[in-house]
Amino acid sequence: MNSRRSFFKWAGLAGGAVSALGVSRHSLAGLPEPVVQSSPDTMPPLVPNTGRPYNPVLTLNGWTLPWRMNQGVKEFHLVAEPVVRELAPGFEAQLWGYNGQSPGPTIEVVEGDRVRIFVTNKLPEVTSVHWHGQRLPNGMDGVTGLTQPGIAPGKTFVYEFEAKRPGTFMYHPHADEMTQMAMGLMGMWITHPKTKHPLISEVDRDFCIMLNAYDIEPGSRTPKIMTMLDFNIWTWNSRVFPGIDPLVVRKMDKVRIRVGNLTMTNHPMHLHGHEFTVTGTDGGPVPLSARWPEVTTDVAVGQMRQFEFVANEEGDWAFHCHKSHHTMNAMGHGVPTMIGVDHGRVGKLISELVPDYMVMGETGMHEMTQMEMPLPDNTISMMAGDGPFGSVGMGGMFSMLKVRKDQPRGSYKDPGWYKQPPGTQAYEWKGPLAEAPRSHATGHGSMHMDKPIDKPVQVQVRKPGTHSH
Ligand SMILES: [Cu+2]
């Protein structure tokens, strides 16, 4: 078996930007040459041509790490290193990642595979890799200080174990986790079943999304690592909308979406237009008797979920985290609520002190989606993304499921905007509007009032201190 050659070939397959120079120079006794990805584009699924066959996943705005077979062992090489990640066009961050990107490449293996992973540390401090959710020998669990010494800068450690159970997993450091995860060191791991599994469906499309979050001040490039909860950049695979690729499927495709959460909060993942079933959790496939249909499923911190559905409704369907602050980008945080505030006088008074003061948010925040406001360099407006009918008003953890009947099988090419059949779109009512009857009667409470209220009372509530950085 000529695994070195196929390794090289796959490196090429995984996208033009992958560099695997020098792979052939190394003998199988040496380290596999690390494969590096310089592009944030979604790479096509990496179809295996050595080892057991399986149906590969698609990592949105990500890629799968090629391997080499070495006497029956699948060998991977991860390099932990500083990377520049494009979070969306025009918005870059200095993160820590693996093999050129954050998150690191998805690792795909098959149940029963013997796996050997070389981990080289090019960070300025010790690291380790914990294989989140796996059954493995204690000494391979990657907890610095507890199961192994930390991997010092410049050193390479070897992890080796059998991928015992099929499912969706993650990998991340277990060394100065607060810093290293806030900087983007993480990745997904998929173990495919080795034979037909009664609880694991064969699907036409299998998507992978890692939920991560950063706190990056508008105009800067490096995440703040001390942040505990107040992150301002909510990402899928270290991308924000409109930088997240759509999930493109053919009508009637069976679709699986795998989600892992390494942020510091939970994310209710919500799909429009379809019901899905959670078919797998951290612990593996869910028994059939324990499954129920949903349109939103919560993914808590440190959890993995996989859910499935048949894409039988054509259209461009929103798919997003349902926490509305998580579908906004950096500029949307730390802005006071201004709804109902008469800016006329306030604005004038403030502009005397602050010449560039800008009135905003009086009628809500939608106006900000279109705002022609000078942004600091290297950031993105809080809610962006134009659809066929104007601004989508979304950022962060948002994308679309694009279902088309004429999408070629296996093609992930963006088909453009859905053309709604005539008569199937919400429309403006142009007829007369009747005044709705309103009741002005005092309600019946269990305790009567001494003196009836003769005019409406308005209450102004001012919260102590606004929430800003
Ligand atoms: Cu969320």
PDB file of C-alpha atoms and ligand atoms in Angstrom, residues 234 266-268 321-323 326 397, ligand 1:
ATOM      1  CA  TRP A 234     -20.352  34.530  18.298  1.00  0.00           C
ATOM      2  CA  ASN A 266     -25.577  27.353  25.711  1.00  0.00           C
ATOM      3  CA  HIS A 267     -26.955  27.831  22.211  1.00  0.00           C
ATOM      4  CA  PRO A 268     -30.506  26.914  21.197  1.00  0.00           C
ATOM      5  CA  CYS A 321     -28.809  30.281  17.402  1.00  0.00           C
ATOM      6  CA  HIS A 322     -32.016  31.578  18.953  1.00  0.00           C
ATOM      7  CA  LYS A 323     -30.315  33.863  21.473  1.00  0.00           C
ATOM      8  CA  HIS A 326     -25.716  35.672  19.317  1.00  0.00           C
ATOM      9  CA  MET A 397     -24.362  32.513  14.595  1.00  0.00           C
TER      10      MET A 397
HETATM   11 CU    CU B   1     -26.072  31.245  20.917  1.00  0.00          CU
END
